[in-house]
Short mmCIF file of C-alpha atoms and ligand atoms in Angstrom, two decimals:
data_model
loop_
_atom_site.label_atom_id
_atom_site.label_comp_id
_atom_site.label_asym_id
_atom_site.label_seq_id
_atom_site.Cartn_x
_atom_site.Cartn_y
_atom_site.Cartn_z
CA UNK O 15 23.74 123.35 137.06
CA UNK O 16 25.48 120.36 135.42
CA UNK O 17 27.42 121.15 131.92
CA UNK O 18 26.94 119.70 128.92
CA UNK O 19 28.80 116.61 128.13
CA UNK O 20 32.70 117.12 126.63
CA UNK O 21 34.47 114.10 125.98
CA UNK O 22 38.13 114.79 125.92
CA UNK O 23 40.06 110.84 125.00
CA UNK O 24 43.45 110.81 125.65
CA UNK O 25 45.68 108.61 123.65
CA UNK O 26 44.78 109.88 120.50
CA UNK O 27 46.56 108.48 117.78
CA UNK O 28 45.82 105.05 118.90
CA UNK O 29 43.69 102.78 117.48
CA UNK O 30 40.87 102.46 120.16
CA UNK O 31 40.66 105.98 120.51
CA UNK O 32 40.64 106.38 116.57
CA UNK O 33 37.34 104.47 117.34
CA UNK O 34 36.04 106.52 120.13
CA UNK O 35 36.87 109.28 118.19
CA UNK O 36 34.89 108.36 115.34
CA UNK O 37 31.62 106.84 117.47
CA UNK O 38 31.19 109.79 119.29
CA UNK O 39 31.68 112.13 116.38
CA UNK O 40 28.94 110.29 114.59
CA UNK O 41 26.84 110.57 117.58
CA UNK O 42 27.18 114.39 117.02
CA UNK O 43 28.95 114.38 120.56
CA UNK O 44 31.26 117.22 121.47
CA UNK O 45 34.37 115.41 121.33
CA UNK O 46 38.45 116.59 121.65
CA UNK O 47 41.52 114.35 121.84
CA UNK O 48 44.92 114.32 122.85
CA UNK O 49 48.35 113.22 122.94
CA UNK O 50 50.07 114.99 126.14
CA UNK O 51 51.87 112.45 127.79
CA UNK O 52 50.02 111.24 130.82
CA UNK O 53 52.98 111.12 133.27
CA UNK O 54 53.25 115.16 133.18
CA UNK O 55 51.68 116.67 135.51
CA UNK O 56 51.61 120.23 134.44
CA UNK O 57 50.76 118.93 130.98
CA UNK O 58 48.08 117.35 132.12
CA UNK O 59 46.13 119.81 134.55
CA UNK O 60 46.85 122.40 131.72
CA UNK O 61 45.08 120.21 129.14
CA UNK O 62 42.04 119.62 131.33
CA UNK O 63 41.65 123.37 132.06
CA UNK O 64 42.13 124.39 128.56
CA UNK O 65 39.13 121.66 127.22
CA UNK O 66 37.39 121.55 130.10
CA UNK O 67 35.87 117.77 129.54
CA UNK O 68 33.05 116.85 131.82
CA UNK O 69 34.46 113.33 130.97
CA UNK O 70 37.92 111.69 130.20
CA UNK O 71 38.13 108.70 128.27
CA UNK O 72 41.65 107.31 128.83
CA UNK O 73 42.67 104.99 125.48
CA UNK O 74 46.37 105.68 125.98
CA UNK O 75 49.01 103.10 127.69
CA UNK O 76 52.09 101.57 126.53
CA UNK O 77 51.25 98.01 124.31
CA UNK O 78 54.70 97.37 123.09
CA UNK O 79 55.89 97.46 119.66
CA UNK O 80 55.68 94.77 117.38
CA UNK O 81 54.24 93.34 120.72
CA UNK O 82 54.24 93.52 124.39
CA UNK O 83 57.53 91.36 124.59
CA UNK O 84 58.92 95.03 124.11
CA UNK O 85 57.95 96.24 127.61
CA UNK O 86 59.84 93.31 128.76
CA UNK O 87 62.91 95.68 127.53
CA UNK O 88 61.68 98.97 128.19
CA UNK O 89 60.35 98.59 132.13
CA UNK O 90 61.41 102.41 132.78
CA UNK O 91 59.33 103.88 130.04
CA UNK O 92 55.93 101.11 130.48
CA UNK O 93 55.63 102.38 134.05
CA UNK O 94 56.35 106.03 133.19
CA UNK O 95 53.10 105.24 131.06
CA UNK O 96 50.84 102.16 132.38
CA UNK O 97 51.42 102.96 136.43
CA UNK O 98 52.84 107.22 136.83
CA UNK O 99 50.94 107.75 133.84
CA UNK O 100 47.53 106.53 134.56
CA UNK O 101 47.26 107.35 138.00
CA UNK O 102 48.40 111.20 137.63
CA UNK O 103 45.60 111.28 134.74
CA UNK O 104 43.14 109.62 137.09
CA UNK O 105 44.42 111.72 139.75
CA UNK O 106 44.10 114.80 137.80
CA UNK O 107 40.73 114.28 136.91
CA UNK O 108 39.72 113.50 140.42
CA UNK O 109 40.72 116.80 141.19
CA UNK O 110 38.90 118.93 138.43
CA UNK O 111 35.78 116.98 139.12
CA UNK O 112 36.11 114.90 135.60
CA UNK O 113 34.54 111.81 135.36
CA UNK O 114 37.70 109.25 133.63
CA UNK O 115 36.74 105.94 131.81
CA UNK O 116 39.87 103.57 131.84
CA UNK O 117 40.24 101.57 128.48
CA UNK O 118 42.36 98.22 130.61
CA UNK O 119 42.51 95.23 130.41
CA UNK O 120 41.79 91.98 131.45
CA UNK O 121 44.82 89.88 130.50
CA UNK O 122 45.33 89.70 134.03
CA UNK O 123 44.26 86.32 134.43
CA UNK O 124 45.19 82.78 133.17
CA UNK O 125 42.84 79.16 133.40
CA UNK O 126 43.95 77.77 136.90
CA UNK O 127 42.51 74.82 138.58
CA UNK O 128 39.44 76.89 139.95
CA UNK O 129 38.92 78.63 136.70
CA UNK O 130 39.61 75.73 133.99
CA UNK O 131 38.27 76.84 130.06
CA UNK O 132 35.24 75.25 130.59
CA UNK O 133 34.71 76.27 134.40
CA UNK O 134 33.35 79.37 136.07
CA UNK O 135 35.04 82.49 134.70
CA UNK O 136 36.66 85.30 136.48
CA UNK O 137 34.74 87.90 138.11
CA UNK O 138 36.13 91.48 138.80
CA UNK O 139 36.50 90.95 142.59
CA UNK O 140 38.87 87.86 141.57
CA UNK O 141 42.67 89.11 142.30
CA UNK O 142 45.26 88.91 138.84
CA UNK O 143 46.98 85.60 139.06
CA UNK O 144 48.55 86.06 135.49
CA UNK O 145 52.21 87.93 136.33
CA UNK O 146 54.13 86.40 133.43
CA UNK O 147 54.56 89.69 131.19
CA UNK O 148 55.37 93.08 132.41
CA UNK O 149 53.03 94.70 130.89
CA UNK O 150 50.43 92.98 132.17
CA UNK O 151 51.70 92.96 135.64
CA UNK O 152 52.18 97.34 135.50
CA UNK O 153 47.95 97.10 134.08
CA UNK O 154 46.84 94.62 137.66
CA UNK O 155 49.21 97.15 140.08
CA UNK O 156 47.77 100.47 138.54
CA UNK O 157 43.71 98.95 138.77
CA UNK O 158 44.43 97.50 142.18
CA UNK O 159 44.81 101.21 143.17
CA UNK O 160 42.71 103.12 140.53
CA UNK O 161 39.65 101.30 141.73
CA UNK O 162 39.43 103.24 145.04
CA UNK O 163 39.05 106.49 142.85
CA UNK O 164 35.84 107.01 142.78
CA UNK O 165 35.37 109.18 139.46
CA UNK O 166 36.97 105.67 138.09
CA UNK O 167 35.07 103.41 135.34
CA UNK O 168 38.09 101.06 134.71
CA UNK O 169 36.79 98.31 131.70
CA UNK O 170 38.79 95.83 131.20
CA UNK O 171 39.12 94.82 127.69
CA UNK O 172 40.42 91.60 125.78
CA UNK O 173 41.99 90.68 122.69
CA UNK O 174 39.83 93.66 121.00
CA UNK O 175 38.38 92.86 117.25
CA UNK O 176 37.50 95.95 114.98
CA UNK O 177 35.37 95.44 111.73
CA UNK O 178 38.42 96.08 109.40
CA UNK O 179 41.84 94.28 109.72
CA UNK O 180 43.43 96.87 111.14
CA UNK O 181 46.90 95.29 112.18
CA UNK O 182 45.83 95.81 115.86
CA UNK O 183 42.97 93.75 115.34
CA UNK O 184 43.05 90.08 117.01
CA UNK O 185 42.10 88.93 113.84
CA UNK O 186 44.50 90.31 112.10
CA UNK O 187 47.50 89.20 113.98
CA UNK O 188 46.52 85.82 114.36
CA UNK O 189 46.12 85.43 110.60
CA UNK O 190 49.46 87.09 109.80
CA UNK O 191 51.50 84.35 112.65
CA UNK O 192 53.06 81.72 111.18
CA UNK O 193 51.57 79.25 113.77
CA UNK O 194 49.18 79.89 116.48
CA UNK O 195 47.77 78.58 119.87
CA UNK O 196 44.32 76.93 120.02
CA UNK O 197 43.06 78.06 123.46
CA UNK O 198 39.37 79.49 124.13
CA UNK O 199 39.60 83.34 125.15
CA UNK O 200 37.32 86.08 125.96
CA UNK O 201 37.13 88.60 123.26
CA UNK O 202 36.11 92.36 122.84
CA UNK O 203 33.97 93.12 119.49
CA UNK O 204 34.78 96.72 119.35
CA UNK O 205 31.89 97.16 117.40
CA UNK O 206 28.90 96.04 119.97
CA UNK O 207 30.91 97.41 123.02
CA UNK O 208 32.39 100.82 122.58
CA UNK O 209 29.22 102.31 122.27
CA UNK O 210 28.03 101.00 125.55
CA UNK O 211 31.32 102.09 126.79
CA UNK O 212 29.86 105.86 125.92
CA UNK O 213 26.52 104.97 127.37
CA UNK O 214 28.33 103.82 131.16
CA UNK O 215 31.04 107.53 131.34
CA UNK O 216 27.84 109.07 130.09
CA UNK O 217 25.35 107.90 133.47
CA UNK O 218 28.76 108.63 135.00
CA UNK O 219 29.43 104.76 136.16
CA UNK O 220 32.44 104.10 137.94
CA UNK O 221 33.99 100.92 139.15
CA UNK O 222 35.90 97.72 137.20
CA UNK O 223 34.12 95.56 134.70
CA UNK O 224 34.93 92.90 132.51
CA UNK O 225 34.09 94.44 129.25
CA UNK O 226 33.87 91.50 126.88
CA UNK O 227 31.46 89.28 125.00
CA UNK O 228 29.67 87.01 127.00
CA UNK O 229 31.64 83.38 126.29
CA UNK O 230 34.85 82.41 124.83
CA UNK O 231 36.15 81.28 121.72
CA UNK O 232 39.02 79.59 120.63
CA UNK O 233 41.70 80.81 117.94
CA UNK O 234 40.78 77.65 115.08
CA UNK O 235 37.54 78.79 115.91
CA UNK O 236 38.26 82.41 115.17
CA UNK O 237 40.15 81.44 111.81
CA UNK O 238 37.44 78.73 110.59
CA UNK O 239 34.86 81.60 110.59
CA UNK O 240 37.06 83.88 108.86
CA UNK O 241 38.52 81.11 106.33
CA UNK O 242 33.99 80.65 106.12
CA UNK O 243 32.90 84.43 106.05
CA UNK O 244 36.11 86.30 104.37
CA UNK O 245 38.81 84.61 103.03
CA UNK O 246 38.11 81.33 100.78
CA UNK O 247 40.51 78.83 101.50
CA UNK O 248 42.35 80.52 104.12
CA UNK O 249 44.48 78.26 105.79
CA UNK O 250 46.40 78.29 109.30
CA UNK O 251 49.17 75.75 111.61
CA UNK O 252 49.12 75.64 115.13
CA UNK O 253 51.59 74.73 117.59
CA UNK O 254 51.26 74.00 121.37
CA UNK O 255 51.30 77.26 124.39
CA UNK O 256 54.91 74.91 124.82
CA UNK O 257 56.31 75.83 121.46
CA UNK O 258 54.59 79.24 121.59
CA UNK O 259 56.88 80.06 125.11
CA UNK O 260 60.17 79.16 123.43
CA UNK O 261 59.66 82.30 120.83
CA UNK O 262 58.02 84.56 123.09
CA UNK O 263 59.90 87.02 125.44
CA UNK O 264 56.74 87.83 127.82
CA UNK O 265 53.90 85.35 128.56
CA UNK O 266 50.62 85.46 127.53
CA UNK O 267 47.01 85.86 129.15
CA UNK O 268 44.77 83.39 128.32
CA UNK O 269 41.56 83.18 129.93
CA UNK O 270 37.35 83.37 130.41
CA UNK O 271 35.92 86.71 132.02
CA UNK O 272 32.29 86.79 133.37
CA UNK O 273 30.16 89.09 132.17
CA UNK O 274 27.32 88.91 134.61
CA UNK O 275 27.94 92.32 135.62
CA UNK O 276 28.57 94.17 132.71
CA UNK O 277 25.17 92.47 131.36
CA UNK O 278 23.02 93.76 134.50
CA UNK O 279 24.03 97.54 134.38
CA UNK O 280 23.99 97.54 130.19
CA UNK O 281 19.98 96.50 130.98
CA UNK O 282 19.14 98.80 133.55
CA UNK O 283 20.84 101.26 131.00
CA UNK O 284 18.88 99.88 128.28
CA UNK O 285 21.31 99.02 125.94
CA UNK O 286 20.74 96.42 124.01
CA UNK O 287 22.51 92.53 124.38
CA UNK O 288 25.61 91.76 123.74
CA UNK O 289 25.97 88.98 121.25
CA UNK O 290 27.64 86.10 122.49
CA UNK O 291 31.33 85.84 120.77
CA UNK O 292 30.86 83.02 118.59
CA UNK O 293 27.64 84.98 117.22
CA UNK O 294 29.46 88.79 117.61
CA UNK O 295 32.78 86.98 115.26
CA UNK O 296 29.64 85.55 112.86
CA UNK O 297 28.18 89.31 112.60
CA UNK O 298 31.57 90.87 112.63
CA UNK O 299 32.77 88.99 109.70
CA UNK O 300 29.46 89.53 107.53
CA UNK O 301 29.97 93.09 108.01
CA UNK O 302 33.71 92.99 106.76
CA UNK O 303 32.43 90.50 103.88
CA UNK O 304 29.28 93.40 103.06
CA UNK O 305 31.90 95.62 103.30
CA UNK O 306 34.42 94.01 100.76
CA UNK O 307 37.33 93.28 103.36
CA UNK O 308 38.95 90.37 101.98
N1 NAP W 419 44.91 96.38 121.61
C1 NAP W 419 44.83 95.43 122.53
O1 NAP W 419 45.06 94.23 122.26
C2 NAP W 419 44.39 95.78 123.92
C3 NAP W 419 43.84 94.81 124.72
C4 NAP W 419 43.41 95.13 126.00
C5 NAP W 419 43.60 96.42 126.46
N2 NAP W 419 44.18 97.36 125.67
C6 NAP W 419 44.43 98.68 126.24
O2 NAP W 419 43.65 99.66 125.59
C7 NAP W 419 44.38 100.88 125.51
C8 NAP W 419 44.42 101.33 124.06
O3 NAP W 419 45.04 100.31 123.29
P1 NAP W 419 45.36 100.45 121.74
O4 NAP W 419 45.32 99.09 121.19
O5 NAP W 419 44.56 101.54 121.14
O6 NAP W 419 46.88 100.90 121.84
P2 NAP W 419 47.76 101.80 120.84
O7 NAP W 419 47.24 101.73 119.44
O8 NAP W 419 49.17 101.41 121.12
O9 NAP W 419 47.47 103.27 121.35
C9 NAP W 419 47.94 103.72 122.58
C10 NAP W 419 48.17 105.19 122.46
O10 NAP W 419 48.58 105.66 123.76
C11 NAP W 419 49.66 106.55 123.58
N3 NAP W 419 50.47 106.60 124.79
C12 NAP W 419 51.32 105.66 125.27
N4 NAP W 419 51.86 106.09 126.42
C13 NAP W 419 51.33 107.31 126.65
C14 NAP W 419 51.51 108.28 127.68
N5 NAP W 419 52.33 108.06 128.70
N6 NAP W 419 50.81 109.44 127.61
C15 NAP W 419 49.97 109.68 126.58
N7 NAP W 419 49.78 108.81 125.56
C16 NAP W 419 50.46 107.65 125.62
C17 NAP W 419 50.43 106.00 122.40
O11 NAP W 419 51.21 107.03 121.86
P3 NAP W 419 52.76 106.74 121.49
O12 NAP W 419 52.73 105.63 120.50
O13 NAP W 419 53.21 108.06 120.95
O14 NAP W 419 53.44 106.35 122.76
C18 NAP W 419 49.30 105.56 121.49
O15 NAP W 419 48.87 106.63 120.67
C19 NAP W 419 45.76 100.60 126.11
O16 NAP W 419 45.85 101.06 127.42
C20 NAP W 419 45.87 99.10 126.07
O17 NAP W 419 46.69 98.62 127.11
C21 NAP W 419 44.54 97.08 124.40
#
């Protein structure tokens, strides 16, 4: 006979599992988090048998502080983390018969001549052709591999947005720069996806998705709506992806996921649609306005 559902996230202390953690506790779920360091192995197996999750939900990875541009520094201790790290957890819970959701990402990508803006997207099956920061490069290695595991859901997130302006925020960082890119992106509304991230490790899905508003939108775009919705007046300067590589250490990722799939399995789940990101920023700014977030 099946158990009941546990949700153990690991990463806690980070800011999307600070969300899960807070979703699934007002879902009255039964859910535990953790900080053991993914790369032990001991650690790890000891954890699982001592919570005994039916599911993992795996928010932890090194981002780089202020920025990824610090992994560029620190190659040692991102692998120890992105690649040892989040296969021995995936590994681990392959073993012990846990199901593990992957919180990745999809900066793995960049607009090419097949995939221009306002071209077709990329699809999962599509293979990384964005290696110009090492963090990004440790993510497409470790999902490359992790997708044969078949207790896997890897979803690949992008330039996540919570309701707040949490400094982790997209929204947040762009409107702190001092100058910023224009270039269309696919975006992650915390809000209308982490919920249907439960939903998917709950019908135990496994397998990579691009886990993402339908659509892209570009940074002025972005910052219009929140100079329109939030801030009065707000005001921003751009500068060219040319003059944005001269201050940067790593690259950046840049690009349009498809969301066909993602948007077929949330319907046979039932969940309901996905705005589209121009419409999920519209929503996600009324709610910070409703909620006084200036
Ligand atoms: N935020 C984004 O823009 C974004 C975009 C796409 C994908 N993602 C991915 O989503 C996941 C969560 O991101 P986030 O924004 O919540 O990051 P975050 O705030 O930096 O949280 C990550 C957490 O993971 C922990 N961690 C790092 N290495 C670990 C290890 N080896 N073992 C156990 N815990 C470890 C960190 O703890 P310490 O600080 O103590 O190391 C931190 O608490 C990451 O894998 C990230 O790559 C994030």
């Amino acid at each position: 006979m099946s158990r009941p559902n546990r949700f153990l996230i690991w990463g806690g202390g980070g800011w999307v599992a600070g969300h899960l953690q807070a979703l699934l506790a007002g879902q009255g779920k039964d859910v535990h988090s953790t900080a053991v360091r993914m790369e032990n192995r001991e650690a790890v197996l000891a954890e699982l048998e001592r919570v005994r999750p039916t599911h993992v939900l795996n928010a932890a990875g090194c981002t780089g502080r202020p920025n990824v541009d610090w992994c560029e520094d620190h190659k040692e201790a991102t692998v120890r983390s992105n690649v040892v790290g989040a296969l021995n957890l995936a590994d681990a819970c392959f073993v012990q018969g846990v199901h593990c959701t992957v919180f990745a990402t999809g900066c793995l990508y960049q607009y090419d001549e097949r995939h221009p803006w306002d071209g077709p997207s990329f699809v999962e099956t599509d293979p990384a052709n964005f290696f110009g920061s090492f963090y990004s490069v440790t993510k497409a290695h470790v999902e490359e591999i992790m997708k044969h595991y078949d207790n896997c859901l890897i979803l690949r997130l992008r330039m996540p947005v919570s309701d707040d302006l949490h400094p982790r925020s997209f929204v947040t960082k762009i409107a702190r720069y001092e100058r910023v890119v224009d270039v269309p992106n696919s975006h992650t509304m915390l809000a209308d996806l982490l919920p249907a991230a439960v939903l998917l490790a709950e019908h135990r899905e496994t397998g990579v998705y691009n886990f993402t508003n339908p659509g892209a939108i570009s940074h002025n775009e972005v910052l219009g709506l929140f100079r329109d919705l939030v801030r009065p007046g707000f005001a921003w300067r751009n500068f060219s992806l040319e003059e944005q590589a001269r201050v940067l250490k790593a690259g950046r990722s840049n690009c349009k996921l498809d969301t066909t799939k993602l948007a077929a399995k949330l319907a046979e789940l039932g969940y309901g649609e996905v705005p589209e990101i121009h419409e999920a920023y519209r929503r996600c700014f009324e709610r910070m306005r409703a909620a006084g977030v200036r």
